[in-house]
Coordinates of C-alpha atoms in Angstrom, one line a residue:
Chain A
M120 CA 101.6 123.0 80.4
S121 CA 102.3 126.8 80.4
A122 CA 98.7 127.8 79.1
L123 CA 97.1 126.0 81.8
H124 CA 99.9 126.9 84.5
A125 CA 98.6 131.0 83.4
L126 CA 95.0 129.7 83.6
L127 CA 95.5 128.4 87.4
A128 CA 98.0 131.3 88.4
G129 CA 94.1 133.6 88.5
P130 CA 92.6 131.8 91.4
L131 CA 96.0 129.9 93.1
G132 CA 98.6 132.8 92.8
G133 CA 101.8 131.7 90.7
F134 CA 103.6 129.4 93.6
G135 CA 100.3 127.6 93.8
A136 CA 99.8 127.0 90.6
T137 CA 103.2 125.9 90.3
L138 CA 103.1 123.4 92.9
L139 CA 99.5 122.2 91.4
V140 CA 100.7 121.6 88.0
G141 CA 104.4 119.8 89.5
V142 CA 102.5 117.8 91.8
V143 CA 99.7 116.9 89.3
G144 CA 102.1 116.5 86.0
I145 CA 104.8 114.2 88.2
M146 CA 101.8 112.0 89.9
G147 CA 100.4 111.1 86.5
Y148 CA 103.6 110.7 84.4
L149 CA 105.4 108.6 87.1
T150 CA 102.0 106.6 87.1
F151 CA 101.9 106.1 83.3
N152 CA 105.5 106.0 83.0
V153 CA 105.4 102.8 85.8
L154 CA 102.6 101.0 83.8
F155 CA 104.3 101.4 80.8
L156 CA 108.0 100.1 82.1
I157 CA 106.3 96.9 83.7
W158 CA 104.8 96.4 80.2
L159 CA 108.1 97.0 78.2
E160 CA 110.0 95.0 81.1
R161 CA 107.9 92.1 79.7
K162 CA 108.3 92.4 76.4
V163 CA 112.0 93.2 75.9
A164 CA 112.9 89.6 78.3
G165 CA 110.0 87.8 76.6
H166 CA 112.1 89.0 73.0
I167 CA 115.4 88.3 74.7
Q168 CA 114.0 85.0 75.5
R169 CA 112.5 84.3 72.3
R170 CA 109.2 84.7 72.7
L171 CA 106.5 87.7 72.4
G172 CA 105.7 88.6 76.2
P173 CA 102.1 89.8 76.7
M174 CA 99.8 89.8 73.3
E175 CA 96.3 89.4 74.6
V176 CA 95.7 92.3 76.2
G177 CA 95.0 95.3 73.9
P178 CA 97.3 95.4 70.8
H179 CA 100.6 93.7 71.8
G180 CA 99.7 93.7 75.0
V181 CA 100.0 97.1 75.9
L182 CA 96.6 97.3 78.4
Q183 CA 98.5 94.2 80.2
T184 CA 99.8 95.8 83.2
V185 CA 96.7 98.3 83.3
A186 CA 94.5 95.2 83.7
D187 CA 97.1 93.8 86.2
M188 CA 97.0 97.1 88.0
L189 CA 93.0 97.3 88.4
K190 CA 93.7 93.9 89.9
L191 CA 96.0 94.5 92.5
L192 CA 93.5 97.5 93.1
G193 CA 90.9 95.1 93.9
K194 CA 92.8 92.4 95.9
Q195 CA 92.3 92.0 99.9
L196 CA 94.6 93.8 101.7
L197 CA 96.1 91.0 104.2
T198 CA 98.3 92.1 107.0
P199 CA 99.6 89.4 109.5
V200 CA 98.7 89.4 113.0
A201 CA 102.3 89.5 114.6
T202 CA 103.2 92.3 112.5
D203 CA 104.9 95.7 114.0
R204 CA 101.7 97.6 112.5
F205 CA 102.2 100.9 112.1
V206 CA 106.2 100.3 110.8
Y207 CA 104.6 97.6 108.5
L208 CA 101.8 100.0 107.3
L209 CA 104.1 103.0 106.8
A210 CA 107.4 101.3 104.8
P211 CA 105.0 101.0 101.6
L212 CA 103.5 104.6 101.8
L213 CA 107.3 105.7 102.6
V214 CA 109.3 103.9 99.9
F215 CA 107.8 106.4 97.3
L216 CA 108.6 109.3 98.8
P217 CA 112.5 109.8 97.9
T218 CA 111.4 108.8 94.2
M219 CA 109.1 111.7 93.9
C220 CA 111.3 114.3 95.8
V221 CA 114.0 113.6 93.3
A222 CA 111.6 113.3 90.2
S223 CA 110.8 117.0 90.7
L224 CA 114.8 118.1 90.7
I225 CA 115.5 117.0 87.2
P226 CA 115.7 119.8 85.0
L227 CA 113.5 119.2 81.9
G228 CA 114.4 121.8 79.7
R229 CA 115.9 125.5 79.2
A230 CA 113.8 127.2 81.8
Q231 CA 111.9 124.0 83.1
A232 CA 112.8 122.4 86.5
F233 CA 110.3 122.4 89.1
A234 CA 112.7 123.1 91.7
D235 CA 116.2 124.3 90.8
M236 CA 118.8 124.5 93.3
P237 CA 122.2 125.4 94.2
Y238 CA 123.2 121.7 95.3
G239 CA 120.5 119.7 93.5
L240 CA 122.9 116.9 92.5
I241 CA 123.6 115.9 96.1
I242 CA 120.2 116.4 97.2
I243 CA 119.7 113.9 94.6
V244 CA 122.4 111.7 95.6
T245 CA 121.1 111.5 99.3
L246 CA 117.4 111.3 98.5
S247 CA 118.1 108.4 96.6
G248 CA 120.2 106.8 99.4
L249 CA 116.8 106.8 101.7
T250 CA 114.4 104.5 99.4
V251 CA 116.3 101.6 101.8
L252 CA 115.3 103.0 104.8
A253 CA 111.8 102.0 103.7
I254 CA 112.7 99.1 102.8
F255 CA 114.2 98.2 105.8
M256 CA 111.4 99.3 107.4
A257 CA 109.3 96.9 105.4
G258 CA 111.8 94.1 105.8
W259 CA 111.3 94.3 109.6
A260 CA 108.1 95.1 110.6
S261 CA 106.9 92.4 108.6
N262 CA 108.8 89.8 111.6
N263 CA 109.8 87.3 108.9
K264 CA 112.8 85.9 108.5
Y265 CA 113.3 86.3 104.9
A266 CA 112.1 89.7 105.2
V267 CA 114.2 90.7 107.7
L268 CA 117.1 88.7 105.6
G269 CA 116.2 90.7 102.4
G270 CA 115.7 93.9 104.5
M271 CA 119.6 93.5 105.7
R272 CA 121.4 92.6 102.7
S273 CA 119.6 95.9 100.6
V274 CA 120.8 98.0 103.3
A275 CA 124.5 96.6 102.8
Q276 CA 124.3 97.1 99.3
V277 CA 122.9 100.0 99.2
V278 CA 125.2 101.2 101.5
A279 CA 127.9 99.5 99.3
Y280 CA 127.1 100.8 96.2
E281 CA 126.1 104.3 97.1
I282 CA 129.8 105.0 97.3
P283 CA 131.2 104.3 93.8
V284 CA 128.0 106.2 93.1
L285 CA 129.0 109.2 94.9
L286 CA 132.5 109.4 93.5
A287 CA 131.6 108.9 90.2
V288 CA 129.0 111.5 90.5
L289 CA 131.6 113.3 91.8
S290 CA 134.1 113.3 89.2
V291 CA 131.6 114.9 86.5
V292 CA 131.2 117.5 88.9
L293 CA 134.8 118.3 89.0
V294 CA 134.6 118.5 85.1
A295 CA 131.6 120.8 85.1
G296 CA 132.7 122.8 88.0
T297 CA 129.1 123.0 89.2
T298 CA 126.6 121.0 91.3
N299 CA 123.6 122.6 90.0
L300 CA 121.7 120.4 87.5
H301 CA 120.7 123.2 85.3
Q302 CA 123.9 124.5 84.8
L303 CA 125.7 121.4 84.9
V304 CA 123.6 120.8 81.2
T305 CA 123.8 124.6 80.2
N306 CA 126.9 125.0 80.9
P307 CA 129.6 124.5 77.9
W308 CA 130.4 121.2 77.2
P309 CA 134.1 119.8 77.7
R310 CA 136.1 120.0 74.1
L311 CA 137.4 116.7 72.9
L312 CA 139.8 117.7 69.6
G313 CA 137.8 120.6 69.5
V314 CA 134.2 118.9 69.7
P315 CA 132.5 119.5 72.2
V316 CA 131.1 116.8 73.6
P317 CA 128.6 115.5 76.7
Y318 CA 130.3 114.3 79.7
G319 CA 129.4 111.1 79.6
V320 CA 132.3 111.0 76.5
V321 CA 135.0 112.6 78.9
E322 CA 134.2 110.5 81.8
P323 CA 133.4 106.8 80.5
L324 CA 134.9 104.9 83.5
A325 CA 132.2 106.9 86.1
A326 CA 129.2 106.7 83.5
V327 CA 129.7 102.8 83.5
I328 CA 130.7 102.7 87.6
F329 CA 127.1 105.3 87.8
F330 CA 125.2 102.8 85.8
I331 CA 126.2 99.5 87.4
G332 CA 125.8 101.5 91.0
I333 CA 122.3 102.5 90.1
T334 CA 121.5 99.2 89.4
A335 CA 122.3 97.8 92.2
E336 CA 120.5 100.6 94.1
T337 CA 116.9 100.2 92.7
N338 CA 117.5 96.1 93.4
R339 CA 117.3 94.9 90.2
A340 CA 119.3 92.0 88.0
P341 CA 122.0 90.7 88.9
F342 CA 121.9 92.9 92.0
D343 CA 118.4 91.7 93.0
I344 CA 119.7 89.9 96.0
P345 CA 117.5 91.6 98.6
E346 CA 114.1 90.0 97.0
A347 CA 115.7 87.3 95.8
E348 CA 113.3 84.5 95.2
S349 CA 114.8 81.7 95.0
E350 CA 116.6 81.6 98.4
L351 CA 114.0 84.5 100.3
V352 CA 110.7 84.1 99.1
G353 CA 110.7 87.1 98.0
G354 CA 112.7 89.4 100.6
F355 CA 111.5 92.5 102.1
H356 CA 107.8 92.3 100.1
T357 CA 107.5 88.4 101.2
E358 CA 104.2 89.8 103.7
Y359 CA 102.6 92.4 101.3
S360 CA 100.0 91.4 99.3
G361 CA 97.7 93.5 97.1
M362 CA 98.1 97.1 96.5
R363 CA 100.8 97.4 99.1
F364 CA 103.0 95.1 97.2
A365 CA 102.3 96.9 94.1
M366 CA 103.5 100.1 95.9
F367 CA 107.4 98.5 96.0
F368 CA 106.9 97.6 92.3
F369 CA 105.9 101.3 91.9
A370 CA 108.7 102.7 93.5
E371 CA 111.4 100.2 91.9
Y372 CA 110.2 101.3 88.1
T373 CA 110.1 105.0 89.3
N374 CA 113.5 104.7 91.1
M375 CA 114.9 103.4 88.0
L376 CA 113.2 106.5 85.1
V377 CA 114.3 109.0 88.0
L378 CA 117.8 107.4 88.3
G379 CA 117.7 106.6 84.3
A380 CA 117.2 110.3 83.6
L381 CA 120.1 111.4 86.3
G382 CA 122.2 109.5 84.3
A383 CA 121.4 110.7 81.4
T384 CA 121.2 114.4 82.6
L385 CA 125.0 113.6 84.1
F386 CA 126.2 111.6 81.3
L387 CA 124.2 112.0 78.0
G388 CA 123.8 115.8 78.0
G389 CA 120.6 115.8 79.3
F390 CA 117.7 118.1 77.6
R391 CA 120.1 119.6 75.1
G392 CA 120.0 118.1 71.5
P393 CA 120.3 119.2 68.2
F394 CA 117.3 121.9 67.2
Q395 CA 116.7 122.3 71.3
G396 CA 117.5 125.8 71.5
A397 CA 115.3 126.9 68.8
V398 CA 112.4 124.5 69.9
P399 CA 112.1 124.5 73.7
L400 CA 109.9 121.8 73.6
L401 CA 112.4 119.7 72.0
G402 CA 114.2 119.6 75.8
P403 CA 111.8 117.1 77.8
V404 CA 111.5 115.1 74.8
Y405 CA 115.7 114.5 74.3
L406 CA 115.4 114.1 78.0
L407 CA 112.8 111.4 77.9
L408 CA 114.2 109.8 74.9
K409 CA 118.0 109.7 76.9
T410 CA 116.0 108.4 80.0
Y411 CA 114.3 105.6 78.1
L412 CA 117.9 104.2 76.4
V413 CA 119.5 103.9 80.1
V414 CA 116.2 102.5 81.1
F415 CA 116.0 100.1 78.6
V416 CA 120.1 99.1 78.8
M417 CA 118.8 98.2 82.7
M418 CA 116.4 95.8 81.2
W419 CA 118.7 94.5 78.8
A420 CA 121.5 93.9 81.9
R421 CA 118.5 92.3 83.8
W422 CA 118.0 89.6 81.2
T423 CA 121.3 88.9 80.1
F424 CA 123.5 88.5 83.8
P425 CA 122.5 85.6 86.2
R426 CA 122.0 87.0 89.5
L427 CA 125.7 87.2 92.0
R428 CA 126.0 85.8 95.2
F429 CA 125.9 87.8 98.2
D430 CA 129.4 87.8 99.1
Q431 CA 130.2 88.4 95.3
L432 CA 128.3 91.3 95.3
M433 CA 129.8 92.8 98.4
S434 CA 133.4 91.9 97.2
F435 CA 132.3 93.5 93.5
A436 CA 131.8 96.4 95.4
W437 CA 134.2 97.4 98.1
K438 CA 137.1 96.0 96.1
L439 CA 136.8 96.8 92.5
L440 CA 134.3 99.3 91.8
I441 CA 135.3 101.7 94.7
P442 CA 138.9 101.8 94.3
L443 CA 138.6 102.1 90.3
A444 CA 135.9 104.6 91.1
L445 CA 138.7 106.4 93.3
A446 CA 141.5 106.4 90.4
N447 CA 138.8 107.6 88.5
L448 CA 138.0 110.7 91.2
V449 CA 141.7 111.0 91.3
A450 CA 142.5 110.7 87.4
T451 CA 140.1 113.9 86.6
A452 CA 141.9 115.8 89.2
V453 CA 145.2 115.3 87.6
V454 CA 143.9 115.9 84.1
L455 CA 142.2 119.0 84.9
G456 CA 144.9 120.2 87.2
V457 CA 147.2 120.1 84.0
L458 CA 144.9 121.2 81.4
A459 CA 144.4 124.4 84.0
Chain B
M442 CA 101.3 133.9 110.4
N443 CA 103.5 133.8 106.7
A444 CA 104.2 130.5 104.9
T445 CA 108.2 130.4 106.1
G446 CA 107.0 130.9 109.5
L447 CA 104.1 128.1 109.1
V448 CA 106.9 125.9 107.3
L449 CA 109.4 126.9 110.4
G450 CA 106.9 126.1 113.0
L451 CA 106.1 122.5 111.0
A452 CA 109.5 121.6 110.9
A453 CA 110.5 122.8 114.1
A454 CA 107.3 120.2 115.2
L455 CA 108.8 117.3 113.6
A456 CA 112.2 117.8 114.9
I457 CA 110.7 117.7 118.5
V458 CA 108.1 115.4 117.8
G459 CA 111.0 112.6 116.5
A460 CA 113.3 113.5 119.4
L461 CA 110.3 112.5 121.8
L462 CA 109.7 109.3 120.4
A463 CA 113.3 108.8 120.3
V464 CA 113.9 108.6 123.8
G465 CA 110.2 107.7 124.6
L466 CA 109.6 104.7 122.8
R467 CA 110.4 101.0 124.1
N468 CA 111.2 99.3 120.8
I469 CA 114.9 100.5 119.6
L470 CA 114.0 100.4 116.2
H471 CA 111.0 102.3 116.8
N472 CA 113.7 105.3 118.5
I473 CA 115.8 105.2 115.6
L474 CA 113.0 105.9 113.5
G475 CA 112.6 108.7 115.0
F476 CA 115.6 110.0 115.4
A477 CA 115.5 110.1 111.9
L478 CA 112.4 112.2 111.5
S479 CA 113.7 114.5 114.2
Q480 CA 117.0 114.8 111.5
V481 CA 114.6 115.2 108.9
G482 CA 112.9 118.1 111.0
L483 CA 116.1 119.5 111.9
A484 CA 117.2 119.6 108.0
G485 CA 114.3 121.5 107.4
L486 CA 115.0 123.9 109.6
F487 CA 118.1 124.9 108.1
L488 CA 116.5 124.7 104.5
T489 CA 113.4 127.2 105.3
L490 CA 116.7 129.3 107.3
G491 CA 118.5 129.0 103.7
S492 CA 121.3 126.9 104.8
D493 CA 121.0 124.5 102.1
F494 CA 124.1 122.6 102.2
L495 CA 123.9 122.4 105.8
A496 CA 120.4 120.2 105.7
V497 CA 121.6 118.6 103.0
V498 CA 124.5 117.0 104.7
L499 CA 122.3 116.3 107.9
I500 CA 120.3 114.3 105.6
L501 CA 123.2 112.7 104.4
V502 CA 125.2 112.0 107.6
Y503 CA 122.5 111.1 109.9
V504 CA 119.0 109.9 108.1
G505 CA 121.4 107.9 105.9
A506 CA 123.3 106.3 108.3
V507 CA 120.1 105.6 110.7
A508 CA 119.5 102.5 108.1
I509 CA 123.3 101.3 109.1
A510 CA 122.4 101.6 112.5
M511 CA 118.7 99.9 112.4
V512 CA 121.0 96.7 111.1
Y513 CA 122.1 97.0 114.0
A514 CA 118.8 97.6 116.3
V515 CA 117.8 94.5 115.0
M516 CA 120.5 92.4 116.0
L517 CA 120.2 94.1 119.7
S518 CA 116.2 94.1 119.9
H519 CA 113.9 92.3 121.8
P520 CA 111.9 89.8 120.1
M521 CA 108.2 91.3 118.9
D522 CA 106.2 88.5 121.2
V523 CA 108.5 88.9 124.3
A524 CA 107.5 91.9 127.4
P525 CA 110.1 94.5 127.2
V526 CA 112.3 95.3 130.1
P527 CA 110.4 97.7 132.3
R528 CA 112.4 101.3 132.8
S529 CA 114.9 102.2 135.6
R530 CA 113.7 104.8 137.2
L531 CA 117.0 105.7 138.4
K532 CA 118.0 106.6 135.0
T533 CA 114.6 108.0 133.7
A534 CA 115.0 110.7 136.6
G535 CA 118.9 111.0 136.1
A536 CA 118.2 112.3 132.3
A537 CA 115.4 114.3 133.6
V538 CA 117.7 116.2 135.3
L539 CA 120.4 116.3 132.9
A540 CA 118.3 117.8 130.3
L541 CA 116.5 120.2 132.2
V542 CA 120.5 121.6 133.0
V543 CA 121.1 121.4 129.5
A544 CA 118.0 123.1 128.5
A545 CA 118.4 126.3 131.1
A546 CA 121.9 126.3 129.9
L547 CA 120.9 126.7 126.4
W548 CA 118.0 128.9 127.3
L549 CA 120.2 131.6 129.3
L550 CA 123.0 131.2 125.8
V551 CA 119.7 132.0 123.4
R552 CA 118.6 135.2 125.6
G553 CA 122.1 136.6 126.1
A554 CA 122.6 136.7 122.8
A555 CA 122.2 139.3 119.8
F556 CA 120.4 138.4 116.5
P557 CA 121.7 140.5 114.2
P558 CA 119.9 140.0 110.2
P559 CA 122.1 138.6 108.2
S560 CA 124.3 140.6 105.9
G561 CA 124.1 139.7 102.4
P562 CA 123.0 136.1 101.1
L563 CA 124.4 132.7 101.2
E564 CA 124.6 132.2 97.8
V565 CA 128.2 130.1 97.8
L566 CA 128.0 128.9 101.0
A567 CA 129.4 125.2 100.2
G568 CA 132.1 126.4 98.4
V569 CA 133.0 128.8 100.9
T570 CA 133.5 126.1 103.6
G571 CA 135.8 124.0 101.4
H572 CA 137.6 126.7 100.4
R573 CA 138.0 127.4 104.4
L574 CA 138.6 123.6 105.5
V575 CA 141.8 123.6 103.0
S576 CA 143.3 127.1 103.9
D577 CA 142.4 128.7 106.9
Y578 CA 141.0 125.9 109.0
V579 CA 143.3 123.0 107.6
L580 CA 144.9 122.2 110.6
A581 CA 142.3 121.5 112.1
F582 CA 140.5 119.1 109.1
E583 CA 144.0 117.7 108.7
L584 CA 143.6 116.6 112.9
I585 CA 140.1 115.1 111.9
S586 CA 141.4 112.8 109.2
V587 CA 144.4 111.5 111.1
L588 CA 141.5 110.7 114.2
L589 CA 139.5 109.1 111.1
V590 CA 142.6 107.3 110.1
I591 CA 143.2 105.9 113.8
A592 CA 139.6 105.1 114.4
M593 CA 140.0 103.2 110.7
I594 CA 142.7 101.2 111.9
G595 CA 141.2 100.5 115.4
A596 CA 138.4 98.7 113.6
V597 CA 140.9 97.1 111.3
M598 CA 143.0 95.8 114.6
V599 CA 139.4 94.6 116.3
A600 CA 138.4 93.2 113.1
R601 CA 141.9 90.6 112.8
S602 CA 142.5 90.0 116.2
F603 CA 138.7 88.5 116.5
H604 CA 139.9 86.6 113.4
G605 CA 142.8 84.9 114.7
H606 CA 140.8 84.3 117.7
R607 CA 138.1 82.5 115.9
A608 CA 140.9 80.8 113.3
R609 CA 142.5 79.3 116.6
T610 CA 139.2 77.9 118.0
V611 CA 138.0 76.8 114.8
G612 CA 141.0 75.3 113.4
S613 CA 142.1 74.8 110.1
A614 CA 138.8 74.2 108.7
P615 CA 138.0 76.0 105.7
A616 CA 135.3 77.4 107.4
A617 CA 134.0 80.4 105.1
A618 CA 134.2 79.0 101.7
G619 CA 130.3 77.6 101.9
A620 CA 129.2 79.7 104.9
P621 CA 126.5 82.4 104.1
A622 CA 129.3 85.3 104.3
A623 CA 127.6 88.0 107.5
D624 CA 131.2 89.7 106.8
P625 CA 132.7 89.1 103.2
G626 CA 136.3 90.8 104.1
V627 CA 136.9 87.8 106.7
G628 CA 134.9 85.5 104.5
A629 CA 137.2 86.6 101.3
G630 CA 140.4 86.7 103.8
E631 CA 140.1 83.1 104.7
A632 CA 139.3 81.7 101.7
A633 CA 142.4 83.2 100.4
R634 CA 145.0 81.9 102.8

């Protein structure tokens, strides 16, 4: 990557080269990641349900999603007549945008983050809440009651679950003393009985709340009521077909990766690991391993728990998660105050 | 024009276009999307001027809350196949006059103001802001939180009186048990009784 960067820096200048390498790298990797995650999801689902999952295309079906993607690319794009056309076409593009921005903020290694900002963590939390805007635009512009209902549910859900996520993130910020993601990883870890441990060990409740919250924010089961097939046909993406439909899935799986990476950075120590100081290239490897661990647990939860009813979902957020997250934040502050 | 100037111009253009869409379009949902666009432009302005924290807060508060506003907009919006109500000319003229007055006042202010170059980097802006809020400006800060508490109590009272009214008119039928829970708080409250 750095050799390529040096090669491009000649004609383009340092900033231009960073921009080009960054954008192409992130886009390429995210595309690969979506293909991989969809395959993984089907495999995980298969094995949890005591079947094999896709097996036909390529060894163990690894090329199945590539074939699916080619099919979706070739599919006719249907636009219903009575849609709000401009918003309808804008939504699938916009749904991808916040996630892309967030992806560039996750620190990959000791000197590798495309954008290192002092309030990186707050920016990430802010931007990842914007996906819901695009989802609602899609639901409304479709001019279909199921789509509007799905969009409204999505708004209610994301707004409710954003609060516990923010509070959980805030308790980690209190312990770490910084909102810069890079510093958050490289700062000396808190010590438990003399042993330095990642923030997830000293903030287990925050980690659990964060995990539940990001599962809800990515609209995944058991919190997938915005697209509940059995009651809303497909929810907000009912009226989308072909590649436009695929864009919503692209966004969902990319969101999973990015929020998983955020969780790994916050609670599991990010790119830190054994020998990472000596071999900087290990940083991204560790980060990806931890990220995919979080993503795997998200899939595991999806195929284990049944979907919640809408009122259960809302009361779970407002009556349990938010008070718990608040209590955790206060407890963290008190403990830190006593220790200081 | 250098890169910063270009970005600044783009952000300003975004803010202006968004604001024009917000007042000019005839569909309330488009208005709200225009408002969100203008806020993104404003956040871009702050970001280019080196005020990261303000930009983030602007997006967090205004653009993030737009989704909620959109839900209400859907409840207020006309069906797409019904012709929109024509604009009232009197209102348009009044708004134009008011906007001109505000613009003139702003122009006078900006023309009279001096813009000294920044005395130093603004690295710890958020930390300084937070510290000031709980030391120098603690009274204002507390007053604002009291205001918010009053608003919350008001909202609770409004919701409760509505709840009581409905309970009277509907009678003692367990309405919330099987009904789709548009308002989970109310539904759960009724189920508990």
